[in-house]
Amino acid sequence: MSAAFRPSMPGTLTNRRTSPTTSLTFKPFTLGRCVSTPGALGVLERAQVSPLDLLARHLRGDWGEIDPDDYGLNEQATMGGARIFSVYKLPAGAEGSSATVWVITDGDDEDGVRHATTILLPEEY
């Protein structure tokens, strides 16, 4: 699996939709360039979870297991251009231990463009 990949899942900036997590309205966003740390890729492979599945959840507003206060912050971030943060707990891999990965989409730059989304382990932040 490559450490960098570019899924064709851009959000559209013209449509607003309802988050499956909070039922709040949020604006679809673009992921920018999608990258992952080697540690996160190894954990995903052992858990047999595709990074594309996590990116799809993140992109549709399923923020995973974040603190309840952060759900609304993510939806506001889609409107205002701040960083978007998701937390996904993975099933136990072959070695029997589960893991958590983070998906973080950078905030907008001065031109309103999000340049990158990163999949990483919490200890790699």
XYZ file of C-alpha atoms in Angstrom:
125
model
C 0.000 0.000 0.000
C 1.395 3.407 -0.913
C 2.017 6.106 1.693
C 0.381 8.659 -0.610
C -2.839 8.170 -2.534
C -5.337 10.429 -4.235
C -8.897 9.156 -4.035
C -11.397 10.763 -6.345
C -13.809 11.786 -3.591
C -13.870 15.589 -3.644
C -16.738 17.315 -1.910
C -18.768 19.835 -3.808
C -18.786 23.362 -2.547
C -22.275 24.163 -3.797
C -24.396 21.647 -1.914
C -25.021 21.469 1.805
C -26.082 18.250 3.427
C -26.904 16.797 6.821
C -24.285 15.030 8.888
C -25.143 11.390 9.639
C -23.529 11.891 13.041
C -25.240 14.986 14.432
C -28.016 15.823 11.948
C -26.481 19.294 11.625
C -26.014 20.870 8.243
C -22.475 21.058 6.944
C -20.820 22.017 3.708
C -19.026 19.281 1.787
C -15.294 19.860 1.670
C -12.335 18.738 -0.392
C -9.675 16.472 1.037
C -6.720 17.903 -0.840
C -3.792 15.525 -1.205
C -4.342 12.389 0.895
C -1.362 10.954 2.744
C -0.769 8.499 5.558
C 2.040 7.747 7.921
C 3.688 4.320 7.583
C 2.579 3.491 11.132
C -1.065 4.159 10.327
C -0.862 2.159 7.107
C 0.592 -0.800 9.008
C -2.181 -0.689 11.616
C -4.856 -0.401 8.911
C -3.390 -3.341 7.017
C -3.287 -5.528 10.145
C -6.892 -4.579 10.950
C -7.882 -5.204 7.302
C -9.386 -1.712 6.990
C -8.966 0.277 3.794
C -7.764 3.860 4.199
C -10.271 4.761 1.480
C -13.124 3.585 3.732
C -11.965 5.936 6.492
C -11.602 8.817 4.040
C -15.128 8.191 2.756
C -16.521 8.275 6.312
C -14.589 11.470 7.082
C -15.751 13.115 3.864
C -19.431 12.378 4.499
C -19.346 13.788 8.031
C -19.037 10.566 10.030
C -16.402 11.843 12.474
C -16.079 8.517 14.300
C -15.358 8.489 18.025
C -14.485 12.129 18.671
C -15.480 13.955 21.835
C -19.157 14.978 21.613
C -18.217 18.665 21.870
C -16.085 18.293 18.742
C -18.933 17.097 16.510
C -20.348 20.593 16.161
C -16.867 22.063 15.816
C -16.242 19.839 12.793
C -19.495 20.871 11.155
C -18.649 24.528 11.814
C -15.179 23.890 10.365
C -16.723 22.773 7.076
C -18.434 26.161 6.883
C -15.606 28.316 8.191
C -12.520 26.577 6.848
C -10.953 25.309 10.095
C -9.249 21.933 10.554
C -11.516 18.850 10.453
C -10.676 15.984 12.801
C -11.988 12.384 12.924
C -11.115 9.490 15.240
C -11.697 5.889 14.181
C -11.295 2.853 16.425
C -10.236 -0.146 14.371
C -11.192 -3.759 14.970
C -8.589 -6.020 16.539
C -6.019 -7.246 14.047
C -4.389 -10.654 13.865
C -2.339 -9.918 17.002
C -5.556 -9.318 18.941
C -5.120 -5.653 19.850
C -7.258 -2.838 18.501
C -5.938 0.571 17.511
C -7.119 4.101 16.901
C -6.301 6.231 13.882
C -6.903 9.914 13.285
C -7.906 11.564 10.019
C -7.132 15.286 9.855
C -7.992 17.631 6.995
C -6.032 20.872 7.095
C -7.839 24.161 7.364
C -8.317 26.427 4.370
C -5.461 28.611 3.212
C -5.965 32.309 2.421
C -7.528 31.301 -0.913
C -10.063 28.959 0.708
C -8.284 25.759 -0.412
C -7.715 22.670 1.724
C -4.413 21.142 0.675
C -4.071 17.888 2.611
C -5.744 15.152 4.605
C -3.532 12.922 6.746
C -4.220 9.518 8.299
C -2.014 8.986 11.339
C -1.757 7.360 14.736
C -2.402 9.552 17.791
C 1.181 9.076 18.978
C 2.454 10.371 15.612
C 0.766 13.766 15.990
